[in-house]
Short mmCIF file of C-alpha atoms in Angstrom, two decimals:
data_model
loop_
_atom_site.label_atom_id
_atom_site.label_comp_id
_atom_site.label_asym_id
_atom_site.label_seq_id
_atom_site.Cartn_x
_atom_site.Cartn_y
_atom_site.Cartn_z
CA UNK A 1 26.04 -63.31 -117.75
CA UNK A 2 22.22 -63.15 -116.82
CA UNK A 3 19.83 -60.58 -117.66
CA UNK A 4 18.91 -58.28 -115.83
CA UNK A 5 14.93 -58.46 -115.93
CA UNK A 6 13.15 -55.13 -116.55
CA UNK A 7 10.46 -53.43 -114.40
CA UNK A 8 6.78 -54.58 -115.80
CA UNK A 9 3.74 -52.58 -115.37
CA UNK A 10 2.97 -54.54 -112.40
CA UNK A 11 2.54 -52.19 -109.60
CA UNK A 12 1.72 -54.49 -106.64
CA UNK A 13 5.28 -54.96 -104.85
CA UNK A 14 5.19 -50.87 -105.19
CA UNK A 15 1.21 -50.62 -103.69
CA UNK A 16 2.39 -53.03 -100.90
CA UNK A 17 5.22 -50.81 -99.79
CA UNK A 18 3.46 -48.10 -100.36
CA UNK A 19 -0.47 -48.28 -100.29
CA UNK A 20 -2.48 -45.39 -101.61
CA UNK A 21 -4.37 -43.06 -99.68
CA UNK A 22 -7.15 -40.90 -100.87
CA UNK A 23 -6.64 -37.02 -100.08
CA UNK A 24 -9.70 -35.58 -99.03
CA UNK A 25 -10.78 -31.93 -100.22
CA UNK A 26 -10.49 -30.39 -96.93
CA UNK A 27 -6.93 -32.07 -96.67
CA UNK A 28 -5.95 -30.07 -100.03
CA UNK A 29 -7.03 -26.76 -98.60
CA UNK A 30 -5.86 -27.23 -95.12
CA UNK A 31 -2.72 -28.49 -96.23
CA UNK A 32 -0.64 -32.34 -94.23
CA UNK A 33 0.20 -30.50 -91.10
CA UNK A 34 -3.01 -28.15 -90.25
CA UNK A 35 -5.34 -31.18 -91.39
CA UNK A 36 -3.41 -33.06 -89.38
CA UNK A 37 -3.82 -31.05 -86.22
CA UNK A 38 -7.23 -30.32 -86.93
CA UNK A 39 -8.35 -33.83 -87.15
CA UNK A 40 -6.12 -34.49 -84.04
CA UNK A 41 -8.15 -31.94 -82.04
CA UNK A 42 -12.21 -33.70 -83.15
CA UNK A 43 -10.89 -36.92 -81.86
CA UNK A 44 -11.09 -36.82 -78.35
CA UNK A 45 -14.58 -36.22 -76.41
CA UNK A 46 -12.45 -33.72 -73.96
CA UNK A 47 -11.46 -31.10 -77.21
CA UNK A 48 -15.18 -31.24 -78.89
CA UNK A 49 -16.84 -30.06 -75.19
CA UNK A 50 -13.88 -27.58 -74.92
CA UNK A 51 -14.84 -26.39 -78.71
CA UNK A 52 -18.64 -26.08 -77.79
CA UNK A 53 -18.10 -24.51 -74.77
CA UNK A 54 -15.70 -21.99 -76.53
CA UNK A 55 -18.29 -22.07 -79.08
CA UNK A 56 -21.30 -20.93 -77.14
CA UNK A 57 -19.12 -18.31 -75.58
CA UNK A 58 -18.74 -16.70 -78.61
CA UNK A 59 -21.82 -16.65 -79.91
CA UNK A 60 -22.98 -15.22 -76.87
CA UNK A 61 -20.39 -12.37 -76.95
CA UNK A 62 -21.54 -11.82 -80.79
CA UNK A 63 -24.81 -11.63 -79.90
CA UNK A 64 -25.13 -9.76 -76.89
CA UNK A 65 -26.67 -6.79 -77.76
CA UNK A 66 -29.74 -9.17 -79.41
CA UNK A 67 -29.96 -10.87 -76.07
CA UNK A 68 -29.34 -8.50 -73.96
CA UNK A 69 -30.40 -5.38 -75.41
CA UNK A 70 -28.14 -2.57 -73.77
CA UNK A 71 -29.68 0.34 -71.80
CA UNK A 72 -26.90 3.25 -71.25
CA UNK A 73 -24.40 4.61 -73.69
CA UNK A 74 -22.12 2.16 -72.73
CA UNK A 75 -23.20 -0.88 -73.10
CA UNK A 76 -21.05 -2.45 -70.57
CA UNK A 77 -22.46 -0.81 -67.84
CA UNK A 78 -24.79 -3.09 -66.22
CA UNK A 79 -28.18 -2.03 -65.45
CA UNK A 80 -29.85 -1.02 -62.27
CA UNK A 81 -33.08 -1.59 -60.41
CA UNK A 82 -33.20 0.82 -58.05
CA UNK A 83 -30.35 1.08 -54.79
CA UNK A 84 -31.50 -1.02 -53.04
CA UNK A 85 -28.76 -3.06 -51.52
CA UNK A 86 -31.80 -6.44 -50.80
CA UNK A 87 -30.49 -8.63 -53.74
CA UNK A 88 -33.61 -10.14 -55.43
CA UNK A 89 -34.64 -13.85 -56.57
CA UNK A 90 -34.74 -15.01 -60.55
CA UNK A 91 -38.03 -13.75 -61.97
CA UNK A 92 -38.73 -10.47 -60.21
CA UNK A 93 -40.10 -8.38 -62.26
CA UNK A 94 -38.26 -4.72 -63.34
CA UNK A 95 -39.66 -1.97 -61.39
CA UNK A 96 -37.45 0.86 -63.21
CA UNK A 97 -35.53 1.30 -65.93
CA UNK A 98 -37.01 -1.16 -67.45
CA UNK A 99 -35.14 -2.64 -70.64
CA UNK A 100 -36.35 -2.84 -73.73
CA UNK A 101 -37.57 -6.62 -74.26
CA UNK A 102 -35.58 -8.76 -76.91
CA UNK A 103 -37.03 -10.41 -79.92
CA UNK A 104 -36.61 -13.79 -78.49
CA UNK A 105 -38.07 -13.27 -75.28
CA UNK A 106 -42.42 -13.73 -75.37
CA UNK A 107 -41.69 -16.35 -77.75
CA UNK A 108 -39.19 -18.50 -75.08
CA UNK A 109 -41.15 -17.79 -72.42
CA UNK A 110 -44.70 -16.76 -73.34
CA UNK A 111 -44.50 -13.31 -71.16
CA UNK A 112 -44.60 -9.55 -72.24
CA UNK A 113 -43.29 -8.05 -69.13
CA UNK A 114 -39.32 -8.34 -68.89
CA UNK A 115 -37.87 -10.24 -65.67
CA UNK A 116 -34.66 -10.29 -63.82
CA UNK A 117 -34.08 -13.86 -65.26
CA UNK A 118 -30.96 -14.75 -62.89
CA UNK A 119 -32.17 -12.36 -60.19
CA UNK A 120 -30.17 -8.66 -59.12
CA UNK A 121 -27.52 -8.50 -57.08
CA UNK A 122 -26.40 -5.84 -54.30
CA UNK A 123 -27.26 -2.81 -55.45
CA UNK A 124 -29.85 -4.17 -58.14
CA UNK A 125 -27.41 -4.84 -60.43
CA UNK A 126 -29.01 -7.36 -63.23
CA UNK A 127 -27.16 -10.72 -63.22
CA UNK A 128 -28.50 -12.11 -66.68
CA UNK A 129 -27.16 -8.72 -68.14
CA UNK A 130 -23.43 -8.95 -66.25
CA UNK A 131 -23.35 -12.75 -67.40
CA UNK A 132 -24.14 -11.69 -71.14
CA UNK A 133 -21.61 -8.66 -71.40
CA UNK A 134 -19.13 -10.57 -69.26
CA UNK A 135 -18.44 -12.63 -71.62
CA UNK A 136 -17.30 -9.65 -74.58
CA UNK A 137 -15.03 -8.25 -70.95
CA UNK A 138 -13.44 -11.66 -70.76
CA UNK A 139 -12.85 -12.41 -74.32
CA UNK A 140 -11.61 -8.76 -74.17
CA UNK A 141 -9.07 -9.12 -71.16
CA UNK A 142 -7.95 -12.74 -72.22
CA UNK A 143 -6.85 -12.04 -76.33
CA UNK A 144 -5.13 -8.51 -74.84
CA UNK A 145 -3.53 -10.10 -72.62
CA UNK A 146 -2.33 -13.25 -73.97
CA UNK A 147 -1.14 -11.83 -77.52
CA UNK A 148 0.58 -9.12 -75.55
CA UNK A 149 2.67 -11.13 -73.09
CA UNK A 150 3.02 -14.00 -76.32
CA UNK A 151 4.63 -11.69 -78.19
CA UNK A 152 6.87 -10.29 -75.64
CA UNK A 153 7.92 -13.61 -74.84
CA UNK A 154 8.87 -14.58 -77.98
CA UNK A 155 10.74 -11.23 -79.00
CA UNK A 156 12.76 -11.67 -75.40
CA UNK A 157 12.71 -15.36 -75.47
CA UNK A 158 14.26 -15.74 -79.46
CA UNK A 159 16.83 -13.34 -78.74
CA UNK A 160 17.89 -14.52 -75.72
CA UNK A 161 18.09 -18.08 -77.59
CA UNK A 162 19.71 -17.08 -80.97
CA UNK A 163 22.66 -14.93 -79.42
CA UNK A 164 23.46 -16.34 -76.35
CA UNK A 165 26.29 -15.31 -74.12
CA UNK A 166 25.84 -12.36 -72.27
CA UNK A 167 22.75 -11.21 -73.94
CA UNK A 168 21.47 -14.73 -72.96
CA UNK A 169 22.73 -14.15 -69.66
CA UNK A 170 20.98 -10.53 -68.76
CA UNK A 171 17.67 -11.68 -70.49
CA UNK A 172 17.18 -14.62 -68.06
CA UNK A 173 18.29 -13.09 -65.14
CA UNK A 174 15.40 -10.75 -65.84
CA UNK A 175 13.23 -13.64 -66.19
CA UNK A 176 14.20 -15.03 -62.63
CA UNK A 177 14.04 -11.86 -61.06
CA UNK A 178 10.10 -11.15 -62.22
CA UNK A 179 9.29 -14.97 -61.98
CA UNK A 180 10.22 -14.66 -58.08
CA UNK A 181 7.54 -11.88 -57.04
CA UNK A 182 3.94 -13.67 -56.95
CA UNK A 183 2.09 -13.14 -59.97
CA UNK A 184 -1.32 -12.06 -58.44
CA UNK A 185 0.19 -10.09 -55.76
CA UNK A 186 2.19 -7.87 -57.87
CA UNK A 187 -0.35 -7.22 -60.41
CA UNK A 188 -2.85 -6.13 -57.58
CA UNK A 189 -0.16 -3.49 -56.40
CA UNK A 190 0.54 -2.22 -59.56
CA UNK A 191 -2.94 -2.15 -60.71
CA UNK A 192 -3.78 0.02 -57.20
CA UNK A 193 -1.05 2.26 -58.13
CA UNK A 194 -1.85 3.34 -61.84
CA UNK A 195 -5.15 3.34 -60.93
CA UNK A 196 -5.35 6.87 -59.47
CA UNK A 197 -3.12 7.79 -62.66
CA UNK A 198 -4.98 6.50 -65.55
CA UNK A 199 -8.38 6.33 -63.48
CA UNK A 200 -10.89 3.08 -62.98
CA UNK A 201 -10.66 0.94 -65.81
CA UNK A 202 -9.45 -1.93 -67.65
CA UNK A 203 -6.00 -0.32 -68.26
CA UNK A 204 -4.16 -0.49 -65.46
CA UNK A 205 -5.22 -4.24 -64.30
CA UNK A 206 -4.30 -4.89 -68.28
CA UNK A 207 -1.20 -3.23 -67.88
CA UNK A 208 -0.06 -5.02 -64.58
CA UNK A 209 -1.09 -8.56 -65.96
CA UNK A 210 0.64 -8.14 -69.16
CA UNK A 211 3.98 -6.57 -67.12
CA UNK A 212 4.10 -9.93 -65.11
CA UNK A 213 2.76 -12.43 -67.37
CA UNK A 214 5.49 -12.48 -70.44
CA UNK A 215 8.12 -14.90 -68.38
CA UNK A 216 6.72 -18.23 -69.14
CA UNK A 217 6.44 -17.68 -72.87
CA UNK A 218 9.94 -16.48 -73.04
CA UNK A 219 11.22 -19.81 -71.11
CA UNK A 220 9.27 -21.82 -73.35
CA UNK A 221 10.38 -20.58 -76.78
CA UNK A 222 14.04 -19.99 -75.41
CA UNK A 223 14.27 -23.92 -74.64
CA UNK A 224 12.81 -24.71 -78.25
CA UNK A 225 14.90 -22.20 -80.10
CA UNK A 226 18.45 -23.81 -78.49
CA UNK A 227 17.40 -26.93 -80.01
CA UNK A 228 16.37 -26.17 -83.18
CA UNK A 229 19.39 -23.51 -84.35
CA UNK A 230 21.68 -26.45 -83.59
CA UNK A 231 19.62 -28.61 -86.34
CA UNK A 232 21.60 -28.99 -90.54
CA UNK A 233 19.82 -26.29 -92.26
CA UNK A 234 20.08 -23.21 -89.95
CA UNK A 235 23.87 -23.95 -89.66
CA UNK A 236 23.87 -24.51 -93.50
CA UNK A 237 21.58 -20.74 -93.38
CA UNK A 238 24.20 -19.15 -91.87
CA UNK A 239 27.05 -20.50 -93.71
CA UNK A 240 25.36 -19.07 -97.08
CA UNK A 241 25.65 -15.38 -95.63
CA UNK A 242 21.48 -15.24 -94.58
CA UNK A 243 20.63 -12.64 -92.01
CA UNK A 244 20.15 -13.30 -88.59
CA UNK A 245 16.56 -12.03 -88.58
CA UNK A 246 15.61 -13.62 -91.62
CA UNK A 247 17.29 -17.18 -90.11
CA UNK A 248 15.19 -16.43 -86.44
CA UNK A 249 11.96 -15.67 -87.95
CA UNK A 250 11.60 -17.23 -91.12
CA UNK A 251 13.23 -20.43 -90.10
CA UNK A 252 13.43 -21.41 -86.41
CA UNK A 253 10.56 -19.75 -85.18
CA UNK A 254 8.19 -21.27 -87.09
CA UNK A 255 9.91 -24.53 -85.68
CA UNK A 256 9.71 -23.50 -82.37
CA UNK A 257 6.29 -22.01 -81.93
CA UNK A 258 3.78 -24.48 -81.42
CA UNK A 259 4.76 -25.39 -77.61
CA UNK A 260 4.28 -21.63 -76.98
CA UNK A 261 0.80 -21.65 -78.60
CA UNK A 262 -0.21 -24.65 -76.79
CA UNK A 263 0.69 -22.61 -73.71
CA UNK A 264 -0.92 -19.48 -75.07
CA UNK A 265 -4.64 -21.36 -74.97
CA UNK A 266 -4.18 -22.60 -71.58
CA UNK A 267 -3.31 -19.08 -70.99
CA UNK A 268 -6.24 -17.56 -71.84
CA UNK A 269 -8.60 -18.99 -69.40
CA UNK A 270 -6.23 -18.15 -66.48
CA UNK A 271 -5.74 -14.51 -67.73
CA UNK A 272 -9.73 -14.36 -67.42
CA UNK A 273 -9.62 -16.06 -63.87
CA UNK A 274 -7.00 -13.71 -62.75
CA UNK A 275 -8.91 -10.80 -64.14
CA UNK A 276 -11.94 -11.92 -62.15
CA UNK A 277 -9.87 -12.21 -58.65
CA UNK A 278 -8.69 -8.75 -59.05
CA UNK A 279 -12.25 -7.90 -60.16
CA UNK A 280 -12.96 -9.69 -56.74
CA UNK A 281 -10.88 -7.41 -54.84
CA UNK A 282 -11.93 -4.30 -56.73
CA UNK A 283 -9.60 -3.23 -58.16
CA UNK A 284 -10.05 -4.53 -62.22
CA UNK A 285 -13.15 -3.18 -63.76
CA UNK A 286 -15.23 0.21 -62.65
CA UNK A 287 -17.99 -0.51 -60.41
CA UNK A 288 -21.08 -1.48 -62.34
CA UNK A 289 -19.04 -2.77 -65.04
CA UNK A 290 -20.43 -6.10 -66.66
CA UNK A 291 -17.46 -8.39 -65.56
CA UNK A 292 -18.02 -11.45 -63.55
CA UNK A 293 -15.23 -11.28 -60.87
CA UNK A 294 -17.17 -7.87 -60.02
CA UNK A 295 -20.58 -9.51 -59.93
CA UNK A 296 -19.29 -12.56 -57.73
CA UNK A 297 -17.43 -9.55 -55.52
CA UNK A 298 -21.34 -8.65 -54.84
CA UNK A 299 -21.97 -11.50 -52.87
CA UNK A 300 -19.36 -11.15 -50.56
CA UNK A 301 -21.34 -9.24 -48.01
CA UNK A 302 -24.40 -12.15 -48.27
CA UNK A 303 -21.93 -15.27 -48.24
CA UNK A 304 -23.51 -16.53 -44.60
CA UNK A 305 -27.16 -16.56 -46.01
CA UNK A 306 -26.01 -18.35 -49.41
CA UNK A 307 -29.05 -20.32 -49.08
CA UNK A 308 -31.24 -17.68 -49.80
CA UNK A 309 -29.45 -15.77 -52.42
CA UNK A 310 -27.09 -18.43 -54.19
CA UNK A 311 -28.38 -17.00 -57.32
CA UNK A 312 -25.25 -14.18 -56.86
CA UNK A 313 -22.55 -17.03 -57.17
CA UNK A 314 -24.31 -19.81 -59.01
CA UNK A 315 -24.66 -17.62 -62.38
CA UNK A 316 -21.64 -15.80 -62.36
CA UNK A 317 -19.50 -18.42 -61.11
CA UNK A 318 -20.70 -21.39 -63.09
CA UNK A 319 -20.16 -19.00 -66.40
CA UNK A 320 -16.39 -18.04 -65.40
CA UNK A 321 -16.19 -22.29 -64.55
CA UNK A 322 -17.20 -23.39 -67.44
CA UNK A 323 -15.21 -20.20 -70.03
CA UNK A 324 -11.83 -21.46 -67.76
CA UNK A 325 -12.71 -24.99 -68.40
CA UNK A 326 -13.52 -24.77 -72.06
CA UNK A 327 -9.93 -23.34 -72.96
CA UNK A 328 -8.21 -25.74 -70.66
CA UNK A 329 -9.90 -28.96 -72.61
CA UNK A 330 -8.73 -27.26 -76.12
CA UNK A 331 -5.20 -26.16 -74.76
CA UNK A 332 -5.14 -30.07 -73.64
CA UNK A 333 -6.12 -31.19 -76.45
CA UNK A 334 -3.73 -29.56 -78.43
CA UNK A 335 -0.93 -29.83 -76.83
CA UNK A 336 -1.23 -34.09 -77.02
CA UNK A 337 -1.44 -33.61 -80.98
CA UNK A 338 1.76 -31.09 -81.15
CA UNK A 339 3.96 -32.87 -78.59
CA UNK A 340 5.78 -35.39 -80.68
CA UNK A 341 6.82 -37.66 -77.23
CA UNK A 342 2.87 -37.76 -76.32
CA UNK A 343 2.07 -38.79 -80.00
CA UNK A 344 4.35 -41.87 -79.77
CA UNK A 345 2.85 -43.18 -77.27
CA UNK A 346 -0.85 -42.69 -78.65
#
């Protein structure tokens, strides 16, 4: 009968099979998963211009009242030039209500007398100060509107998913009935008719977006949720006696979340475009209100001679371009590091 030999110290069999990996520090704080995500999202060219662009949008919505120092008590109203309804060039000086010059101004551009830097638009509405402020108005309107329809999706979407039957049934019958109507359409006739109600504001065009915005979010986590409460350790949850709620949020949403979030980014930039066509048909933001669907609505009566005065698109439109375009490239980007089928075939 032969011996049988004992393990020696040698670990190189054990290092083959297994090869050690050094853990960085910001591995240890992030933890596997988030490190893993994170690193997944600075590896492609498209996500880092997505990031900056997101970036630079938020500094400037920090910032705005340093670069844009406001003139009224509400400091979303945009400044005026006079009435005159002539838009004017970049560089034209202020003739009225002049604002008061920002620190980083003289320095930039070596002059003590404060410009119309991206020119006024009908009315002599100041362009540079809509684009500025625009940007807290879409950041506003997008994170309103996203968390609120995210979080009715889920709540409709998870119970649809977890009880089935006939709650199942009159949940997503809902769904098709509100995913038939066109999105933009609806919200513009709901918006015009709380408008009178509540008055001119962000409300009601908030309040019509978020009413017909919730049905993706609920598809999305309803389709995840169905495949993960079929998976060993929910059934083996509710065999030990754990309540439902406990089981649907502690367990299988956090399972079933992360195609919703990747939809909830992309999201985000099309709120904001939305916004701006409704904006564009007057009917989201009080006139005079720094938002740049409004500003591009300005142009509308000078769109033959754009020529002249493509300063009233260019600005505005380029900005709203390039806010869309920086959420897309993220919500992109993330979704090829959370989908497990596009990860196999990286």
């Amino acid at each position: 009968m032969t011996e049988t030999p004992r393990p020696t110290g040698d670990n190189t069999l054990l290092k083959e099979v297994v090869p050690d990996r050094k853990i960085s520090r910001a591995e240890r704080l992030l933890g596997p998963e988030n490190y893993r995500i994170l690193k997944g999202l600075l590896k492609t060219p498209a996500s880092i211009i997505g990031f900056i662009l997101i970036g630079i949008f938020i500094f400037v919505a920090v910032f705005a009242p340093l670069i844009a120092p406001p003139v009224n008590d509400d400091p979303f109203k945009i400044p005026r030039d006079g009435f005159s309804g002539q838009p004017r060039p970049p560089g034209t000086e202020w003739k009225q209500n002049v604002p008061e010059v920002p620190f980083w101004y003289k320095p930039l551009t070596g002059k003590d007398e404060w410009v119309h830097l991206m020119g006024t638009a009908q009315g002599q509405y100041d362009i540079f100060y809509s684009v500025i402020w625009g940007s807290r108005t879409a950041f506003r309107t997008g994170l309103i509107v996203v968390l609120a329809t995210v979080m009715i999706g889920i709540i409709l979407g998870s119970v649809s998913a977890y009880y089935g039957k006939w709650v199942d049934q009159l949940i997503m019958r809902i769904v098709d009935v509100f995913m038939t109507v066109p999105y933009i359409m609806m919200a513009l006739i709901m918006a015009a008719v709380l408008t009178p109600v509540i008055g001119r504001s962000l409300v009601p065009a908030l309040l019509a977006m978020i009413t017909f915005g919730w049905m993706g979010y609920a598809r999305i986590i309803r389709s995840d949720i169905l495949s993960v409460k079929q998976r060993d350790f929910i059934l083996a949850a509710r065999v030990c006696g754990v309540k439902d709620g406990r089981i649907l949020f502690k367990h299988i949403l956090p399972n079933a979340i992360f195609p919703t979030l990747v939809l909830a980014s992309l999201g985000i930039g099309d709120v904001v475009l939305s916004f701006a066509a409704l904006s564009f048909l007057g009917i989201g933001t009080p006139m005079g209100y720094a938002d740049w669907g409004q500003v591009l609505s300005f142009a509308r009566n000078w769109i033959t001679n754009l020529a002249d005065y493509w300063y009233i698109v260019v600005y505005p439109g380029l900005t709203l371009v390039f806010f869309v375009m920086g959420w897309n490239l993220v919500g992109d980007a993330l979704r090829d590091v959370l989908d497990p089928k596009m990860r196999g075939r990286s």
